[in-house]
Coordinates of C-alpha atoms in Angstrom, one line a residue:
X255 CA -20.4 20.2 -2.0
X256 CA -24.0 21.3 -1.2
X257 CA -25.8 22.9 -4.1
X258 CA -28.7 24.2 -2.0
X259 CA -29.0 25.5 1.5
X260 CA -32.2 25.3 3.5
X261 CA -32.2 27.5 6.7
X262 CA -34.7 26.9 9.4
X263 CA -35.1 30.0 11.6
X264 CA -36.0 28.9 15.2
X265 CA -36.4 30.7 18.5
X266 CA -39.0 31.9 21.0
X267 CA -41.9 34.1 20.1
X268 CA -41.0 37.8 20.0
X269 CA -37.2 37.3 19.4
X270 CA -37.5 39.0 16.0
X271 CA -37.1 36.0 13.7
X272 CA -39.6 37.3 11.1
X273 CA -38.2 40.8 11.3
X274 CA -34.7 39.5 10.5
X275 CA -36.0 37.7 7.4
X276 CA -38.0 40.7 6.3
X277 CA -35.1 43.1 6.8
X278 CA -32.9 40.8 4.7
X279 CA -35.5 40.7 1.8
X280 CA -36.5 44.4 1.9
X281 CA -33.0 45.6 2.8
X282 CA -34.5 47.9 5.4
X283 CA -36.3 47.4 8.7
X284 CA -40.0 46.9 8.3
X285 CA -41.6 49.1 11.0
X286 CA -45.2 48.0 10.3
X287 CA -46.6 44.9 11.9
X288 CA -45.8 41.8 9.9
X289 CA -47.4 38.3 10.0
X290 CA -46.1 36.1 12.8
X291 CA -44.7 33.4 10.4
X292 CA -43.5 34.5 7.0
X293 CA -43.9 32.3 3.9
X294 CA -40.9 30.3 2.6
X295 CA -38.4 32.5 0.8
X296 CA -36.0 31.3 -1.9
X297 CA -32.9 33.2 -2.8
X298 CA -31.5 32.3 -6.3
X299 CA -27.8 31.4 -6.6
X300 CA -26.9 34.6 -8.6
X301 CA -27.4 37.0 -5.7
X302 CA -23.9 36.8 -4.2
X303 CA -24.3 33.6 -2.2
X304 CA -21.2 31.7 -1.4
X305 CA -20.3 29.0 -4.0
X306 CA -23.5 30.2 -5.9
X307 CA -26.0 27.9 -4.0
X308 CA -29.7 28.3 -3.9
X309 CA -30.8 29.4 -0.4
X310 CA -34.2 28.7 1.1
X311 CA -35.2 30.4 4.3
X312 CA -38.0 28.9 6.4
X313 CA -39.7 30.9 9.2
X314 CA -41.2 28.9 12.1
X315 CA -43.4 29.4 15.1
X316 CA -42.5 28.3 18.6
X317 CA -46.1 27.8 19.7
X318 CA -47.0 24.4 21.0
X319 CA -49.8 23.9 18.5
X320 CA -47.2 24.4 15.7
X321 CA -44.8 21.9 17.0
X322 CA -45.5 19.3 14.3
X323 CA -44.7 21.7 11.5
X324 CA -41.6 22.9 13.4
X325 CA -40.3 19.3 13.7
X326 CA -40.8 18.7 9.9
X327 CA -39.0 21.9 9.0
X328 CA -36.1 21.2 11.3
X329 CA -35.6 17.7 9.8
X330 CA -35.7 19.1 6.3
X331 CA -33.1 21.8 6.9
X332 CA -29.4 21.9 6.3
X333 CA -28.7 24.5 9.0
X334 CA -30.6 26.0 11.9
X335 CA -30.6 29.7 12.8
X336 CA -31.4 29.9 16.5
X337 CA -32.5 33.4 17.5
X338 CA -32.7 34.9 21.1
X339 CA -33.1 38.5 22.2
X340 CA -33.3 38.7 26.0
X341 CA -32.2 36.9 29.1
X342 CA -35.3 34.6 29.1
X343 CA -34.9 33.5 25.5
X344 CA -31.1 33.2 26.1
X345 CA -31.7 30.8 29.0
X346 CA -34.1 28.8 26.8
X347 CA -31.3 28.1 24.3
X348 CA -29.6 25.7 26.6
X349 CA -32.7 24.6 28.6
X350 CA -35.0 23.9 25.7
X351 CA -33.9 24.5 22.1
X352 CA -30.6 22.7 21.9
X353 CA -31.8 19.6 23.8
X354 CA -34.9 19.7 21.5
X355 CA -32.8 19.6 18.4
X356 CA -30.9 16.7 19.8
X357 CA -34.1 14.8 20.6
X358 CA -35.1 15.0 17.0
X359 CA -31.8 13.3 16.0
X360 CA -30.8 15.9 13.5
X361 CA -27.1 16.4 12.8
X362 CA -26.9 19.9 11.2
X363 CA -24.9 23.0 12.3
X364 CA -26.6 25.7 14.4
X365 CA -25.8 29.4 14.1
X366 CA -26.6 31.3 17.3
X367 CA -28.0 34.8 16.8
X368 CA -28.3 37.4 19.6
X369 CA -30.9 39.7 18.0
X370 CA -32.2 43.2 19.0
X371 CA -28.7 44.3 20.0
X372 CA -30.0 47.9 19.6
X373 CA -32.1 47.4 22.9
X374 CA -29.1 46.1 25.0
X375 CA -26.6 48.9 25.5
X376 CA -24.8 47.2 28.3
X377 CA -21.7 45.2 27.2
X378 CA -19.7 45.1 24.0
X379 CA -19.8 42.4 21.4
X380 CA -16.7 40.8 22.8
X381 CA -18.2 40.8 26.3
X382 CA -21.5 39.3 25.1
X383 CA -19.5 36.6 23.2
X384 CA -17.4 35.9 26.3
X385 CA -20.2 35.8 28.8
X386 CA -23.2 34.5 26.8
X387 CA -22.2 32.7 23.7
X388 CA -18.9 31.0 24.6
X389 CA -20.4 28.9 27.4
X390 CA -23.2 27.7 25.2
X391 CA -20.8 26.8 22.4
X392 CA -18.6 24.9 24.8
X393 CA -21.7 22.8 25.9
X394 CA -23.2 22.2 22.5
X395 CA -20.7 21.4 19.8
X396 CA -23.4 21.6 17.1
X397 CA -23.2 25.4 17.3
X398 CA -21.1 26.4 14.4
X399 CA -20.8 30.2 15.0
X400 CA -22.5 33.0 16.7
X401 CA -23.3 36.7 15.9
X402 CA -25.1 39.8 17.3
X403 CA -27.7 41.4 15.1
X404 CA -30.3 44.1 14.9
X405 CA -33.1 44.0 12.4
X406 CA -34.1 47.5 13.3
X407 CA -30.7 49.0 12.6
X408 CA -30.0 46.5 9.8
X409 CA -26.8 45.4 11.6
X410 CA -25.3 42.1 10.6
X411 CA -28.5 41.0 8.9
X412 CA -26.9 39.9 5.7
X413 CA -23.9 38.5 7.7
X414 CA -26.0 36.2 9.8
X415 CA -27.6 34.5 6.8
X416 CA -24.1 34.3 5.2
X417 CA -22.9 32.5 8.2
X418 CA -25.8 30.0 7.8
X419 CA -24.9 29.5 4.1
X420 CA -21.2 29.1 5.0
X421 CA -22.0 26.5 7.8
X422 CA -23.3 24.3 5.0
X423 CA -21.0 25.1 2.1
X424 CA -17.9 25.3 4.3
X425 CA -18.6 23.3 7.4
X426 CA -16.1 23.5 10.2
X427 CA -17.0 20.2 11.8
X428 CA -14.9 18.0 9.4
X429 CA -11.9 20.3 9.8
X430 CA -11.5 21.4 13.4
X431 CA -12.1 19.9 16.9
X432 CA -13.1 22.8 19.2
X433 CA -12.8 20.7 22.3
X434 CA -9.2 19.6 21.5
X435 CA -8.4 22.9 19.7
X436 CA -6.8 20.9 16.9
X437 CA -7.4 20.1 13.3
X438 CA -9.0 16.7 12.9
X439 CA -6.9 13.8 11.7
X440 CA -8.6 13.5 8.3
X441 CA -8.0 17.2 7.7
X442 CA -4.4 16.9 8.7
X443 CA -3.9 14.0 6.4
X444 CA -5.4 15.8 3.4
X445 CA -3.4 19.0 4.1
X446 CA -0.2 16.8 4.5
X447 CA -0.8 15.4 1.0
X448 CA -1.4 18.9 -0.4
X449 CA 1.8 20.1 1.2
X450 CA 3.7 17.2 -0.3
X451 CA 2.3 17.9 -3.8
X452 CA 3.1 21.6 -3.5
X453 CA 6.7 20.9 -2.4
X454 CA 7.9 20.3 -5.9
X455 CA 11.6 19.9 -5.1
X456 CA 10.8 17.7 -2.1
X457 CA 13.1 19.5 0.3
X458 CA 10.5 19.7 3.1
X459 CA 9.8 23.4 2.6
X460 CA 7.5 25.5 0.5
X461 CA 9.9 28.2 -0.9
X462 CA 8.7 31.5 -2.2
X463 CA 8.1 30.2 -5.7
X464 CA 6.2 27.1 -4.5
X465 CA 4.1 29.4 -2.2
X466 CA 3.2 31.5 -5.2
X467 CA 2.2 28.4 -7.2
X468 CA 0.2 27.1 -4.3
X469 CA -1.6 30.4 -3.9
X470 CA -2.4 30.6 -7.7
X471 CA -3.8 27.0 -7.8
X472 CA -5.8 27.3 -4.6
X473 CA -7.2 30.8 -4.9
X474 CA -6.6 31.8 -8.5
X475 CA -4.9 35.0 -7.5
X476 CA -1.3 36.0 -6.9
X477 CA 0.3 36.1 -3.5
X478 CA 1.4 39.7 -2.7
X479 CA 4.9 40.1 -1.2
X480 CA 3.5 41.7 1.9
X481 CA 1.1 38.8 2.4
X482 CA 3.9 36.3 2.1
X483 CA 6.0 38.2 4.6
X484 CA 3.0 38.4 7.0
X485 CA 2.6 34.6 6.7
X486 CA 6.2 34.0 7.5
X487 CA 6.2 36.4 10.5
X488 CA 3.0 34.9 11.9
X489 CA 4.2 31.3 11.6
X490 CA 7.7 32.3 12.8
X491 CA 6.4 33.8 16.0
X492 CA 4.1 30.8 16.8
X493 CA 6.4 28.0 15.6
X494 CA 10.0 29.2 15.8
X495 CA 11.3 25.7 14.9
X496 CA 9.6 25.8 11.5
X497 CA 12.6 27.6 10.0
X498 CA 10.8 30.1 7.8
X499 CA 14.2 31.3 6.3
X500 CA 14.0 28.2 4.0
X501 CA 10.3 28.5 3.5
X502 CA 7.2 27.1 5.2
X503 CA 7.6 23.6 6.5
X504 CA 4.8 21.1 7.2
X505 CA 4.4 22.1 10.8
X506 CA 4.1 25.8 9.9
X507 CA 1.7 24.9 7.0
X508 CA -0.6 23.0 9.4
X509 CA -0.4 25.7 12.0
X510 CA -1.4 28.3 9.4
X511 CA -4.5 26.3 8.5
X512 CA -5.3 25.7 12.2
X513 CA -5.2 29.5 12.6
X514 CA -7.7 29.9 9.8
X515 CA -10.1 27.4 11.5
X516 CA -9.7 29.2 14.9
X517 CA -10.5 32.6 13.4
X518 CA -13.6 31.3 11.6
X519 CA -11.9 31.4 8.1
X520 CA -12.6 27.8 7.4
X521 CA -13.7 28.7 3.9
X522 CA -10.0 29.3 3.2
X523 CA -9.2 25.7 4.2
X524 CA -12.1 24.5 2.0
X525 CA -10.9 26.5 -0.9
X526 CA -7.5 24.7 -0.6
X527 CA -9.1 21.3 -0.2
X528 CA -11.6 21.6 -3.0
X529 CA -9.0 22.9 -5.5
X530 CA -7.1 19.7 -4.8
X531 CA -10.3 17.6 -5.5
X532 CA -11.4 16.8 -1.9
X533 CA -15.0 16.2 -1.1
X534 CA -17.0 17.3 2.0
X535 CA -16.0 14.0 3.6
X536 CA -12.3 14.8 3.0
X537 CA -11.9 12.0 0.5
X538 CA -10.7 12.5 -3.0
X539 CA -13.5 12.9 -5.6
X540 CA -14.3 9.5 -7.3
X541 CA -14.4 11.2 -10.7
X542 CA -10.9 12.5 -10.1
X543 CA -9.5 9.1 -9.0
X544 CA -11.5 7.1 -11.6
X545 CA -12.2 9.2 -14.7
X546 CA -13.9 7.5 -17.6
X547 CA -11.4 5.7 -19.8
X548 CA -12.6 3.0 -22.1
X549 CA -10.2 0.8 -24.0
X550 CA -11.9 -0.6 -27.2
X551 CA -11.7 -4.3 -28.1
X552 CA -8.3 -5.3 -29.6
X553 CA -6.8 -2.0 -28.6
X554 CA -4.6 -1.3 -25.6
X555 CA -3.6 1.6 -23.2
X556 CA -0.1 3.1 -23.0
X557 CA 1.5 6.1 -21.4
X558 CA 1.5 9.2 -23.5
X559 CA 4.7 11.3 -23.7
X560 CA 3.3 13.5 -20.9
X561 CA 2.8 10.4 -18.7
X562 CA 6.3 9.1 -19.3
X563 CA 7.7 12.6 -18.5
X564 CA 5.7 12.7 -15.3
X565 CA 7.0 9.4 -14.0
X566 CA 10.5 10.1 -15.1
X567 CA 10.5 13.5 -13.2
X568 CA 9.0 11.7 -10.2
X569 CA 11.9 9.2 -10.2
X570 CA 14.6 11.9 -10.5
X571 CA 13.0 14.0 -7.8
X572 CA 13.0 11.2 -5.2
X573 CA 16.4 9.6 -6.1
X574 CA 18.0 11.8 -3.4
X575 CA 21.3 10.0 -3.3
X576 CA 21.6 10.0 -7.2
X577 CA 22.6 6.4 -7.3
X578 CA 20.2 5.6 -10.2
X579 CA 17.9 3.6 -8.0
X580 CA 15.0 4.1 -5.6
X581 CA 15.8 2.5 -2.2
X582 CA 13.1 1.5 0.3
X583 CA 13.1 5.0 2.0
X584 CA 12.9 6.8 -1.3
X585 CA 10.0 4.6 -2.5
X586 CA 8.2 5.2 0.8
X587 CA 8.6 8.9 0.4
X588 CA 7.4 8.8 -3.2
X589 CA 4.3 6.8 -2.4
X590 CA 3.5 8.9 0.8
X591 CA 0.4 10.6 -0.7
X592 CA -1.1 7.3 -1.9
X593 CA -2.6 4.3 -0.1
X594 CA 0.7 2.5 -0.7
X595 CA 1.9 0.4 -3.6
X596 CA -0.7 -0.8 -6.0
X597 CA -2.1 -4.2 -4.9
X598 CA -1.0 -5.8 -8.2
X599 CA 2.6 -4.6 -7.5
X600 CA 2.6 -6.1 -4.0
X601 CA 1.2 -9.4 -5.3
X602 CA 4.0 -9.5 -7.9
X603 CA 6.6 -8.9 -5.2
X604 CA 7.6 -5.6 -6.6
X605 CA 10.3 -4.7 -7.6
X606 CA 11.2 -8.2 -8.6
X607 CA 9.1 -7.9 -11.7
X608 CA 11.3 -5.3 -13.3
X609 CA 14.9 -4.1 -13.7
X610 CA 16.9 -3.4 -10.5
X611 CA 20.5 -2.4 -9.8
X612 CA 23.1 -4.5 -7.9
X613 CA 21.7 -3.2 -4.6
X614 CA 18.3 -4.5 -5.5
X615 CA 16.8 -1.0 -6.0
X616 CA 14.5 -0.3 -9.0
X617 CA 16.2 1.7 -11.8
X618 CA 14.7 4.4 -14.0
X619 CA 14.5 1.9 -16.8
X620 CA 12.7 -0.5 -14.5
X621 CA 10.5 2.2 -13.1
X622 CA 9.2 3.3 -16.5
X623 CA 8.9 -0.4 -17.6
X624 CA 6.8 -1.1 -14.5
X625 CA 4.4 1.7 -15.2
X626 CA 4.2 0.7 -18.8
X627 CA 3.1 -2.8 -17.8
X628 CA 0.6 -1.4 -15.2
X629 CA -0.9 0.9 -17.8
X630 CA -1.2 -2.0 -20.4
X631 CA -2.8 -4.4 -17.9
X632 CA -4.6 -2.0 -15.5
X633 CA -5.0 1.5 -17.0
X634 CA -7.4 2.5 -14.3
X635 CA -4.8 1.7 -11.6
X636 CA -2.4 4.0 -13.4
X637 CA -5.0 6.8 -13.6
X638 CA -5.8 6.4 -9.9
X639 CA -2.1 6.8 -8.9
X640 CA -1.6 9.7 -11.3
X641 CA -4.3 11.5 -9.3
X642 CA -2.7 10.5 -6.0
X643 CA 0.8 11.6 -7.1
X644 CA -0.3 14.9 -8.4
X645 CA -0.1 14.7 -12.2
X646 CA -1.1 17.9 -13.9
X647 CA -1.7 18.1 -17.6
X648 CA 0.6 20.4 -19.5
X649 CA -2.2 22.8 -20.3
X650 CA -3.5 22.7 -16.7
X651 CA -7.1 21.8 -17.9
X652 CA -7.1 18.2 -19.1
X653 CA -7.7 15.3 -16.8
X654 CA -5.3 12.6 -15.8
X655 CA -6.4 10.7 -18.9
X656 CA -4.1 13.0 -20.9
X657 CA -1.2 10.9 -19.5
X658 CA -2.5 7.9 -21.3
X659 CA -3.3 7.1 -24.9
X660 CA -5.2 4.3 -26.8
X661 CA -3.4 2.3 -29.4
X662 CA -5.0 1.4 -32.8
X663 CA -7.0 -1.9 -32.7
X664 CA -5.1 -4.8 -34.1
X665 CA -7.8 -7.3 -34.8
X666 CA -6.3 -8.6 -38.1
X667 CA -3.0 -10.0 -36.9
X668 CA -2.2 -11.8 -40.2
X669 CA -2.2 -8.6 -42.2
X670 CA 1.5 -7.7 -43.0
X671 CA 2.9 -4.7 -41.3
X672 CA 3.7 -3.4 -37.8
X673 CA 1.1 -2.8 -35.1
X674 CA 1.1 0.6 -33.6
X675 CA 2.1 -0.5 -30.1
X676 CA 5.0 0.3 -27.8
X677 CA 4.0 -2.2 -25.1
X678 CA 3.4 -5.9 -26.0
X679 CA 2.5 -9.0 -24.0
X680 CA 4.0 -12.4 -24.6
X681 CA 2.7 -15.6 -22.9
X682 CA 5.5 -18.0 -22.1
X683 CA 4.1 -21.6 -22.0
X684 CA 5.8 -24.9 -21.7
X685 CA 6.3 -27.9 -19.4
X686 CA 7.3 -27.5 -15.8
X687 CA 11.1 -27.3 -15.4
X688 CA 11.6 -26.2 -19.0
X689 CA 13.5 -23.1 -17.8
X690 CA 10.8 -20.4 -18.2
X691 CA 11.5 -18.8 -14.8
X692 CA 15.2 -18.7 -15.6
X693 CA 14.3 -17.0 -18.9
X694 CA 12.4 -14.3 -17.0
X695 CA 15.4 -13.8 -14.7
X696 CA 17.7 -13.4 -17.7
X697 CA 15.3 -10.9 -19.2
X698 CA 15.8 -8.8 -16.1
X699 CA 19.6 -9.3 -16.1
X700 CA 19.4 -11.5 -13.0
X701 CA 22.2 -14.1 -12.4
X702 CA 21.4 -17.7 -13.2
X703 CA 20.1 -19.8 -10.3
X704 CA 20.5 -23.6 -10.9
X705 CA 18.1 -24.4 -8.1
X706 CA 14.6 -25.3 -9.4
X707 CA 11.7 -23.2 -8.0
X708 CA 8.3 -24.3 -9.4
X709 CA 6.0 -21.4 -10.4
X710 CA 2.6 -21.6 -8.8
X711 CA 1.0 -18.3 -9.6
X712 CA 1.5 -16.4 -12.9
X713 CA 4.7 -14.3 -12.9
X714 CA 5.4 -11.3 -15.1
X715 CA 8.6 -9.5 -16.0
X716 CA 8.9 -6.3 -18.0
X717 CA 11.8 -4.6 -19.7
X718 CA 12.6 -2.4 -22.6
X719 CA 13.8 -4.0 -25.8
X720 CA 15.5 -2.2 -28.7
X721 CA 14.1 -3.3 -32.1
X722 CA 15.9 -3.4 -35.4
X723 CA 16.2 0.2 -36.6
X724 CA 16.6 1.6 -33.1
X725 CA 13.0 1.8 -32.0
X726 CA 12.3 0.8 -28.4
X727 CA 9.4 -1.1 -27.0
X728 CA 8.4 -2.6 -23.7
X729 CA 8.0 -6.4 -23.7
X730 CA 6.0 -8.1 -20.9
X731 CA 6.8 -11.8 -20.5
X732 CA 4.3 -13.7 -18.5
X733 CA 4.8 -17.2 -17.2
X734 CA 1.4 -18.7 -16.5
X735 CA 2.3 -21.3 -13.8
X736 CA -0.5 -23.6 -12.6
X737 CA -3.1 -21.3 -14.1
X738 CA -1.8 -22.1 -17.6
X739 CA -4.8 -24.2 -18.7
X740 CA -7.4 -21.7 -17.3
X741 CA -5.7 -18.7 -19.0
X742 CA -5.3 -20.4 -22.4
X743 CA -9.0 -21.3 -22.2
X744 CA -10.0 -17.7 -21.6
X745 CA -10.6 -15.9 -24.9
X746 CA -10.4 -12.4 -23.3
X747 CA -6.9 -13.3 -22.0
X748 CA -5.9 -14.5 -25.5
X749 CA -7.2 -11.3 -27.1
X750 CA -5.0 -9.3 -24.9
X751 CA -1.9 -11.4 -25.7
X752 CA 0.3 -10.3 -28.6
X753 CA 2.5 -13.4 -28.9
X754 CA 2.8 -17.0 -27.6
X755 CA 6.3 -18.3 -26.9
X756 CA 6.2 -22.2 -26.8
X757 CA 9.3 -23.1 -24.7
X758 CA 10.7 -26.6 -24.1
X759 CA 13.8 -28.1 -22.5
X760 CA 15.9 -29.4 -25.4
X761 CA 17.8 -31.7 -22.9
X762 CA 14.6 -33.3 -21.5
X763 CA 12.9 -35.9 -23.7
X764 CA 9.4 -35.4 -22.5
X765 CA 9.4 -31.6 -22.6
X766 CA 8.3 -30.9 -26.2
X767 CA 5.3 -33.2 -26.0
X768 CA 3.7 -30.7 -23.5
X769 CA 3.7 -28.1 -26.3
X770 CA 2.1 -30.5 -28.8
X771 CA -0.6 -31.4 -26.3
X772 CA -1.3 -27.8 -25.5
X773 CA -1.9 -27.0 -29.2
X774 CA -4.2 -30.0 -29.5
X775 CA -6.1 -29.1 -26.3
X776 CA -6.5 -25.4 -27.2
X777 CA -7.0 -25.1 -31.0
X778 CA -7.7 -21.4 -30.5
X779 CA -4.0 -20.8 -30.0
X780 CA -3.6 -21.2 -33.8
X781 CA -5.1 -17.7 -34.0
X782 CA -2.1 -16.2 -32.2
X783 CA 1.3 -15.4 -33.6
X784 CA 3.9 -17.8 -32.1
X785 CA 7.6 -18.5 -31.7
X786 CA 9.0 -21.9 -30.7
X787 CA 12.1 -21.8 -28.4
X788 CA 14.4 -24.6 -27.3
X789 CA 15.8 -23.7 -23.9
X790 CA 18.9 -25.1 -22.2
X791 CA 20.8 -25.3 -25.5
X792 CA 24.0 -25.3 -23.5
X793 CA 23.3 -28.9 -22.5
X794 CA 23.4 -32.1 -24.6
X795 CA 20.4 -32.2 -27.0
X796 CA 18.2 -35.2 -26.6
X797 CA 15.6 -36.9 -28.8
X798 CA 12.1 -35.8 -27.9
X799 CA 9.4 -38.4 -27.1
X800 CA 7.1 -37.0 -29.7
X801 CA 5.6 -38.2 -33.0
X802 CA 7.6 -35.5 -34.7
X803 CA 10.8 -33.9 -33.6
X804 CA 10.6 -30.1 -32.9
X805 CA 12.2 -29.1 -36.3
X806 CA 10.0 -31.5 -38.2
X807 CA 6.9 -30.5 -36.2
X808 CA 7.3 -26.8 -36.9
X809 CA 8.2 -27.5 -40.6
X810 CA 5.0 -29.5 -40.9
X811 CA 2.9 -26.6 -39.7
X812 CA 4.9 -24.1 -41.9
X813 CA 6.4 -22.3 -38.9
X814 CA 10.0 -21.3 -38.3
X815 CA 12.2 -23.8 -36.6
X816 CA 12.7 -23.5 -32.8
X817 CA 15.3 -20.9 -31.7
X818 CA 18.0 -22.7 -29.6
X819 CA 19.0 -20.5 -26.7
X820 CA 20.5 -20.7 -23.2
X821 CA 20.2 -18.2 -20.4
X822 CA 23.9 -18.7 -19.7
X823 CA 24.8 -17.4 -23.2
X824 CA 25.4 -13.7 -23.8
X825 CA 23.3 -14.0 -27.0
X826 CA 20.1 -14.6 -24.9
X827 CA 19.2 -11.0 -25.5
X828 CA 18.6 -11.8 -29.2
X829 CA 15.7 -14.0 -28.2
X830 CA 14.0 -11.1 -26.5
X831 CA 14.5 -8.9 -29.6
X832 CA 13.0 -11.7 -31.7
X833 CA 10.0 -11.9 -29.4
X834 CA 9.4 -8.2 -29.5
X835 CA 9.8 -8.1 -33.3
X836 CA 7.3 -10.9 -33.7
X837 CA 4.8 -9.2 -31.3
X838 CA 5.0 -5.9 -33.1
X839 CA 5.0 -7.5 -36.6
X840 CA 2.6 -10.4 -36.0
X841 CA 2.2 -11.6 -39.6
X842 CA 5.8 -12.9 -39.5
X843 CA 4.9 -15.3 -36.7
X844 CA 2.1 -17.2 -38.4
X845 CA 2.4 -20.3 -40.6
X846 CA 3.8 -19.5 -44.0
X847 CA 1.7 -20.3 -47.1
X848 CA 2.7 -23.4 -49.1
X849 CA 1.7 -22.0 -52.5
X850 CA 3.2 -18.8 -53.8
X851 CA 0.9 -16.0 -54.7
X852 CA -0.3 -16.6 -58.3
X853 CA 1.1 -14.4 -61.0
X854 CA -1.8 -12.6 -62.6
X855 CA 0.2 -10.3 -64.9
X856 CA -0.5 -12.2 -68.1
X857 CA -4.2 -12.3 -67.2
X858 CA -4.3 -8.5 -66.7
X859 CA -2.4 -8.0 -70.0
X860 CA -4.9 -10.2 -71.9
X861 CA -7.9 -8.4 -70.4
X862 CA -6.4 -5.1 -71.4
X863 CA -5.7 -6.2 -75.0
X864 CA -9.2 -7.6 -75.3
X865 CA -10.7 -4.3 -74.1
X866 CA -8.7 -2.2 -76.5
X867 CA -9.7 -4.5 -79.5
X868 CA -13.4 -4.2 -78.5
X869 CA -13.2 -0.5 -78.2
X870 CA -11.5 -0.2 -81.7
X871 CA -14.2 -2.4 -83.3
X872 CA -16.9 -0.3 -81.7
X873 CA -15.4 3.0 -83.1
X874 CA -15.1 1.5 -86.7
X875 CA -18.7 0.3 -86.6
X876 CA -19.9 3.8 -85.4
X877 CA -18.0 5.5 -88.3
X878 CA -19.4 3.0 -90.9
X879 CA -23.0 3.5 -89.7
X880 CA -22.7 7.3 -89.6
X881 CA -21.3 7.5 -93.2
X882 CA -24.3 5.5 -94.5

């Protein structure tokens, strides 16, 4: 929104431009002769201006010799006040002034002022508007508003400059198309989103409670019962189909705002838009969509309790059929006020990345898991969608960042103890065909598919896992596909990873050698906690073509022996618990030390005895010397 308004007062000589300005400043009509062009006047923002903006008023001359100065001032202005006072100067509005403004290439609103109304007794204001102003406004869409004034009688002097201020701070051009007599598409889209966010129960109507909440948020004052009844009657007469018995529907809501625009109350629409974080171009504020949120090195982002509560309530609100899943129509309705699904979701073929029910619809468990993964990997995407979807902090003042939290950095992974994380990432690496994709399917409770589908792009799956002791965490399993070498060579990617799961096919003789080669090729993997897993344990175990067999290999590097699992076994869930436990307690997934911790108890006892003996000898010596 504009923080300063510069008004250029234009018009023919003798129309009373300078008298209008002097009357505003002195608050009375100045009868004495005043200079033909007044100096620039600045009105500070604390004198009742709309939105507290600084206002600069520039008087101009219409004489041909002053045309250069006139051009400069018009180009510097935010709004033009065009003054006429008689038939000749009125004719010049359409014949000279408006074409002249266009020739300069300026795109600012024009307020048309019929001054010296005290000298024209013929015709009421309505008649003057109908016969004089309306034809000019119809021809020149730059004219924002019009008004009759009299500097001598001090009539509408303050109002005319208020209209100029309002034309800048609350422009009607982005909102309303006078030619079509309709709200503009961008305005309709913004108001549609605001209606959606205000319709808390998503029944398609703003009931009395929702109208009161909307009024309080938009205007910071309560909606009186008679005002609400007046709104219902006005909309009910104009749009009988809107069904005001249930409340105000979208059609009625848009009609009400169209009425505000037609009656010149576009500041009401702007108050609504700006309270909902819209800019003058009717886009959401960038600072609202992308607030500052920095994640330190070795830390991660997670949803806070308020964030989980918001997404849970959102799911329950849009699960209209109460089947425990969001179908395509319900998802489309939920994401209506957004640009659509996040791009990362679409690339991952959402909802295949998380838990679905038998009908293929995302469940509440999968919904929360998906947002947990998005927050962990792309916290700024979560913040953007929290803004689109209407998240409000519990105290009403905090930003969308209150829906997220930063975990404690976990740089020293080998230190014993659990990391303070509820979302962890595990890279699943191994030879092609080892069964990694089937493991991801089993993680999401999908049926086993014996047909082999090679993984080209990285694929992720996320689900909740219950740890020992009953605590729950979200585990992200990521199969790296053909980008496996590039990702494992990227230190930033490895820093984000909580655990490596080396997987091999226990029935394929060449499978384990891939794991051995990976560890040789990328020695930096030794800095990550790891678990070795033998997949397809339901098949006949075969000897691996490797210098050491898997059990001997892991024993040689002081790691736990591979876990033998099969996605066809019911016990496969124990593997996911083991992965989550290792990720949250990383010191348990590093090589164990060969030598036990040395017992220093006897050393401490000896040092203590020596110190006591020395102290006793010192005290005896002090006594003997003092007695002498």
